[in-house]
Short mmCIF file of C-alpha atoms and ligand atoms in Angstrom, two decimals:
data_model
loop_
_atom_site.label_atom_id
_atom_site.label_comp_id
_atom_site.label_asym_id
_atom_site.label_seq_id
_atom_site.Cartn_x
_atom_site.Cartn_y
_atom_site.Cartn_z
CA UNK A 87 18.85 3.24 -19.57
CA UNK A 88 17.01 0.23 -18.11
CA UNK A 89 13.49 0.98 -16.96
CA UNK A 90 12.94 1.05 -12.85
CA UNK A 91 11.07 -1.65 -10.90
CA UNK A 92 7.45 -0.62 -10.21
CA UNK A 93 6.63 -2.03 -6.36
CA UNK A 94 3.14 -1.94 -4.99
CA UNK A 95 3.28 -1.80 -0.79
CA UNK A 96 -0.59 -2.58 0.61
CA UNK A 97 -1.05 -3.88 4.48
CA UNK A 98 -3.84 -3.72 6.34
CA UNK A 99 -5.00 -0.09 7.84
CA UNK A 100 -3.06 0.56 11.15
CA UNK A 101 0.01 -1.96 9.84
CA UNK A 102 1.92 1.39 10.06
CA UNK A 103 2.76 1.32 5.96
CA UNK A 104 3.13 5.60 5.72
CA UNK A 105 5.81 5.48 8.10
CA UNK A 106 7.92 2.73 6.32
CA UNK A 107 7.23 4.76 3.61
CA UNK A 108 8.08 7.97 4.89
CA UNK A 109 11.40 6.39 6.74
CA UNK A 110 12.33 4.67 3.49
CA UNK A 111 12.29 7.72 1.52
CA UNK A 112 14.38 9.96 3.81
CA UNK A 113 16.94 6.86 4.01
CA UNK A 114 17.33 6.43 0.29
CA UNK A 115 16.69 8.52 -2.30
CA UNK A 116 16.41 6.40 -5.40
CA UNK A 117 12.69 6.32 -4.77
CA UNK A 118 9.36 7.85 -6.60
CA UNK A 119 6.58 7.50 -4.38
CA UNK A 120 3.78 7.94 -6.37
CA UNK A 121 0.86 10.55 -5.03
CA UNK A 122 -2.35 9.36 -5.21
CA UNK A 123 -5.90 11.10 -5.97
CA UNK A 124 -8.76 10.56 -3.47
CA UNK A 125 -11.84 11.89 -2.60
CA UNK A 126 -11.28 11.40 0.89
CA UNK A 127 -11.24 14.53 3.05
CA UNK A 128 -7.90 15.25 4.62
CA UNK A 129 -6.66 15.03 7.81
CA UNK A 130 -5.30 17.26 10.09
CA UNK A 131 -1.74 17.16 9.08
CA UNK A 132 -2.23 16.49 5.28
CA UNK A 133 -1.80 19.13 2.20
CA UNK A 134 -2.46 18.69 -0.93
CA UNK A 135 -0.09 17.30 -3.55
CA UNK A 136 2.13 16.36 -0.52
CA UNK A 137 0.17 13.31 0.89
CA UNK A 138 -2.57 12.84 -1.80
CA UNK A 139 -4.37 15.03 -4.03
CA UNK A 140 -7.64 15.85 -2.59
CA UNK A 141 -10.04 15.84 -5.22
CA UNK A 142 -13.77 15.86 -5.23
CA UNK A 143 -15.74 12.98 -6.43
CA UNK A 144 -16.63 14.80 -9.94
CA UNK A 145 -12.76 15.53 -10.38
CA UNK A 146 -11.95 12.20 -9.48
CA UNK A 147 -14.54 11.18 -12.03
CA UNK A 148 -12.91 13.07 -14.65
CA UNK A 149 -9.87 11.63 -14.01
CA UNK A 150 -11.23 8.19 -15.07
CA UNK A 151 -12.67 9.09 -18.03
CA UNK A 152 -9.96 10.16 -19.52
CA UNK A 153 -8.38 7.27 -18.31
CA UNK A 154 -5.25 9.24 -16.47
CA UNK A 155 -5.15 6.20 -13.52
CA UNK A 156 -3.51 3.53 -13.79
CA UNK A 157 -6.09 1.99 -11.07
CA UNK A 158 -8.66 3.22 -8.85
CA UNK A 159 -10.57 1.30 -5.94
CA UNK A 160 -13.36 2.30 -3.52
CA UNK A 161 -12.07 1.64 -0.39
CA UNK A 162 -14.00 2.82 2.92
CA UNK A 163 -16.63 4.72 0.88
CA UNK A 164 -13.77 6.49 -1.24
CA UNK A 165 -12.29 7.03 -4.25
CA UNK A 166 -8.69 6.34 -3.75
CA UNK A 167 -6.59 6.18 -7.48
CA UNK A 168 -2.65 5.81 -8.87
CA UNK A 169 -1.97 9.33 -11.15
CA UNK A 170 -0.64 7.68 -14.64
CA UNK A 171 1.98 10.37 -15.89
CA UNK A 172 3.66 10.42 -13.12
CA UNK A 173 4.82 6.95 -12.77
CA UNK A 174 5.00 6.65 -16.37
CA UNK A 175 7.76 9.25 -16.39
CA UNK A 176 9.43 8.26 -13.72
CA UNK A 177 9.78 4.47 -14.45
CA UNK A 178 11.19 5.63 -17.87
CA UNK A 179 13.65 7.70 -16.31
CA UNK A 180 15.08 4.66 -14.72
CA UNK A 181 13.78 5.12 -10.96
CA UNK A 182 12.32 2.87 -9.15
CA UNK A 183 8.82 3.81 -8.31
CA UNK A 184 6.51 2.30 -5.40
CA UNK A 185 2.95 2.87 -4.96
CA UNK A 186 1.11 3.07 -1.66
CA UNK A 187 -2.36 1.49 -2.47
CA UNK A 188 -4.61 -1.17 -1.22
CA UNK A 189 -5.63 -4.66 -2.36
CA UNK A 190 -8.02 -4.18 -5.04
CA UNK A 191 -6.40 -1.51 -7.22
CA UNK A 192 -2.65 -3.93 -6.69
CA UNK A 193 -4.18 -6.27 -8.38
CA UNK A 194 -5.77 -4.15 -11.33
CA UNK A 195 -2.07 -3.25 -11.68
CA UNK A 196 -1.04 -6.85 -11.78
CA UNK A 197 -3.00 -7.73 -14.68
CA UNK A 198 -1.93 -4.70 -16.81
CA UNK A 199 1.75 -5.07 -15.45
CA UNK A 200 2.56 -8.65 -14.27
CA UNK A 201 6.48 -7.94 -13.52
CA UNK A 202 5.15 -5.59 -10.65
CA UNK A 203 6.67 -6.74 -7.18
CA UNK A 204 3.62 -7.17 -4.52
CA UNK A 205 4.65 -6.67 -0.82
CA UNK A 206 2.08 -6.51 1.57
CA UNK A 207 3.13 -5.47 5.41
CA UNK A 208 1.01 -6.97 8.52
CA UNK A 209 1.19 -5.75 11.61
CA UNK A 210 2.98 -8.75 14.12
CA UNK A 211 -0.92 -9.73 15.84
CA UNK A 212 -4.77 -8.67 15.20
CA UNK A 213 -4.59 -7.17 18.58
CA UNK A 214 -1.73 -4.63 17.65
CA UNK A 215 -3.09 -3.80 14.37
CA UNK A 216 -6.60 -2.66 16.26
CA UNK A 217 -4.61 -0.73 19.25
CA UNK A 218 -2.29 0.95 16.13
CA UNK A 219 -5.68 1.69 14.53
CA UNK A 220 -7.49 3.63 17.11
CA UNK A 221 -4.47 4.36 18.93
CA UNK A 222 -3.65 6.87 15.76
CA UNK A 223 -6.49 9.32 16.64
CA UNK A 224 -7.24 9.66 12.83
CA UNK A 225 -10.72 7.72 12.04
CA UNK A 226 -13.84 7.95 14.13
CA UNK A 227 -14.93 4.97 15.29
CA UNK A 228 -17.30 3.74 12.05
CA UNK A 229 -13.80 4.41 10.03
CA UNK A 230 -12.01 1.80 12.22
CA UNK A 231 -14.85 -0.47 11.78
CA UNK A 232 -15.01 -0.10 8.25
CA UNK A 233 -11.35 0.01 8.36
CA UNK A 234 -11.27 -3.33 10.87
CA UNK A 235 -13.60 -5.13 8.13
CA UNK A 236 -11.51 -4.54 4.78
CA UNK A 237 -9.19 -6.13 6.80
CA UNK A 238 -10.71 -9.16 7.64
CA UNK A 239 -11.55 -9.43 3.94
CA UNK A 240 -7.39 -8.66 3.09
CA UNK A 241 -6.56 -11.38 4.80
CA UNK A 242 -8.02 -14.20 3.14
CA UNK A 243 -5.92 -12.71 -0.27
CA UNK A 244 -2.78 -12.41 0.89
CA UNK A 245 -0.99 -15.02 -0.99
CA UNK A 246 -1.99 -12.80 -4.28
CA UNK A 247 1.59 -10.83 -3.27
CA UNK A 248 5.11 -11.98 -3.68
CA UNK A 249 6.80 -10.88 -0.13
CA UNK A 250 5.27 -10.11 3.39
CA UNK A 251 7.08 -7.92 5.92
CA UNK A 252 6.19 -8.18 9.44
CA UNK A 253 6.28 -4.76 10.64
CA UNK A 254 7.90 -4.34 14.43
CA UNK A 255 9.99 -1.40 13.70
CA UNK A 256 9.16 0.56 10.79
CA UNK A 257 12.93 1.42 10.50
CA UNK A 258 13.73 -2.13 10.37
CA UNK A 259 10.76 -2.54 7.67
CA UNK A 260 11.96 0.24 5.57
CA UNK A 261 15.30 -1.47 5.06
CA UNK A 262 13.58 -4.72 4.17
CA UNK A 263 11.49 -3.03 1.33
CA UNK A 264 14.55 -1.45 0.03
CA UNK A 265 16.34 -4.71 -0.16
CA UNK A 266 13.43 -6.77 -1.47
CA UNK A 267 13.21 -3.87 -4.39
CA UNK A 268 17.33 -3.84 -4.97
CA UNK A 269 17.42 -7.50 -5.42
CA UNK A 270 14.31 -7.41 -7.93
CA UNK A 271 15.72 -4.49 -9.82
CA UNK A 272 19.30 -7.70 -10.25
CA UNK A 273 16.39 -10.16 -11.16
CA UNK A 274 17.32 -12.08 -7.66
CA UNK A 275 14.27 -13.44 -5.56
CA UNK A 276 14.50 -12.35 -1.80
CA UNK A 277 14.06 -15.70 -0.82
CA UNK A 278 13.73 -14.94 3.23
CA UNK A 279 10.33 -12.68 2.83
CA UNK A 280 8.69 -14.57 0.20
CA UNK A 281 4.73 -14.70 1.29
CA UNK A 282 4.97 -19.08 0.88
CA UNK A 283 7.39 -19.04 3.90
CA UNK A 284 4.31 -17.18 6.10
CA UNK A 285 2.19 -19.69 5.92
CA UNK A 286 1.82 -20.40 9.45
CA UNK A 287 1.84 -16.72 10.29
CA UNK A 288 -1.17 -15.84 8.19
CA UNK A 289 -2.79 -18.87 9.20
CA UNK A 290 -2.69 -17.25 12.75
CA UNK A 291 -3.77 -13.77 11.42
CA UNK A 292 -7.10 -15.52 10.08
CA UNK A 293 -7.49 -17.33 13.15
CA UNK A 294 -7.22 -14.10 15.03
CA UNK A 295 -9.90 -12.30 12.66
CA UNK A 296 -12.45 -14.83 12.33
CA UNK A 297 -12.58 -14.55 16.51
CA UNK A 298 -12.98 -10.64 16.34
P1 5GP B 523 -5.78 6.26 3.89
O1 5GP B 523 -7.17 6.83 3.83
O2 5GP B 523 -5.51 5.58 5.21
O3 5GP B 523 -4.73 7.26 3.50
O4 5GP B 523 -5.71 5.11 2.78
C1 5GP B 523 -6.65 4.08 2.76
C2 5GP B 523 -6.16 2.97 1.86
O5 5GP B 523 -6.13 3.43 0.51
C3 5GP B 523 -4.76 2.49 2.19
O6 5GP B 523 -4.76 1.06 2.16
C4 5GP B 523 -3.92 3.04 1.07
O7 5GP B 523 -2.80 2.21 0.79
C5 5GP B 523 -4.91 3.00 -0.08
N1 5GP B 523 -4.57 3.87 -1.21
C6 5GP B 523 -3.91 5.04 -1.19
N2 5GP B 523 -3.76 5.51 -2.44
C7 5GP B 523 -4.32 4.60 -3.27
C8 5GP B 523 -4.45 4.51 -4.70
O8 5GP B 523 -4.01 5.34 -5.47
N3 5GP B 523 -5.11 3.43 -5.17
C9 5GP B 523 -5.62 2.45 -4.37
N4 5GP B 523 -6.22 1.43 -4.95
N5 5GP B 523 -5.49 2.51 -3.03
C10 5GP B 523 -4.85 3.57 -2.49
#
């Protein structure tokens, strides 16, 4: 059986990334969506093993010595790491597994894996991603900031990934994933969201941050 394509989806905080996820895997269920670890508390509507496993920072800790991530980043003054096994498994199995994770720890996985497929989803303006960000009721106010600021530092990088989704409806989003992972898995390029065709776009998203 031929091994599954391993996708990494990042996008800035607010760029409404969960619920592609979430939409994509009730639509289509050829998908492992890796759970992470993190040391972050939960929020309100979060177990564990369901969203993340919520570890404490000497768990976590553990966890990376005996080397059972495949990455781990500090993001917003938390441990956030990929689980090894179970991607390991699943990729083997033939499905095609995607990991929720942020900038730093995508590319950790790029140098250990280079045929990973990078997509990175931006919400359509700075001003949208901010009202999406507050608007969500999850972060206090220093989160969002902090959360506003890794940002501003995402943007300069995105041209590290291979596709960019602009997301407007998360439905519509959820189907472009799957079809940017379904032509990988045929070894075709989805020429239409390749990140060189966004050039002017992201030009626009820098111009937008460097005024905030
Ligand atoms: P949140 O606290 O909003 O759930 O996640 C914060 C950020 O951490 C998001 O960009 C999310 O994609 C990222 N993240 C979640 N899990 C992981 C992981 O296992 N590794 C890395 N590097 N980032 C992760």
């Amino acid at each position: 059986m031929s091994k599954g394509v391993l996708a990494i989806v990042s996008g800035f905080s607010g760029a409404g990334k969960g619920t592609v996820m979430q939409r994509l895997m009730a639509k289509y269920d050829n998908y492992a969506l890796s759970i992470s670890a993190t040391t972050r508390l939960p929020r309100k509507d979060e177990t564990d093993g369901i969203q993340y496993f919520f570890l404490t920072k000497e768990e976590f800790e553990t966890m990376i010595a005996e080397d059972a991530l495949i990455e781990y980043a500090k993001y917003s003054e938390n441990y956030y790491g990929t689980p090894r096994a179970y991607v390991k498994e699943k990729m083997e199995s033939g499905q095609d597994v995607i990991l929720e994770i942020e900038m730093q720890g995508a590319m950790k996985v790029k140098e250990k894996m280079p045929d990973v497929v990078l997509i990175f989803i931006a919400a359509p303006s700075v001003m949208e991603l901010r009202n999406r960000l507050v608007g969500r009721g999850t972060e206090d106010e220093e989160q969002v900031n902090r959360r506003f600021e890794a940002a501003k530092r995402e943007v300069g990088h995105i041209e590290d990934y291979d596709y960019l989704l602009i997301n407007e409806d998360a439905d519509v989003c959820a189907d472009e994933v799957h079809r940017i992972i379904q032509c990988e898995r045929n070894h075709i390029v989805c020429a239409e969201n390749k990140v060189e065709n966004y050039a002017s776009f992201i030009e626009k998203m820098r111009k937008e941050f460097s005024a905030c």
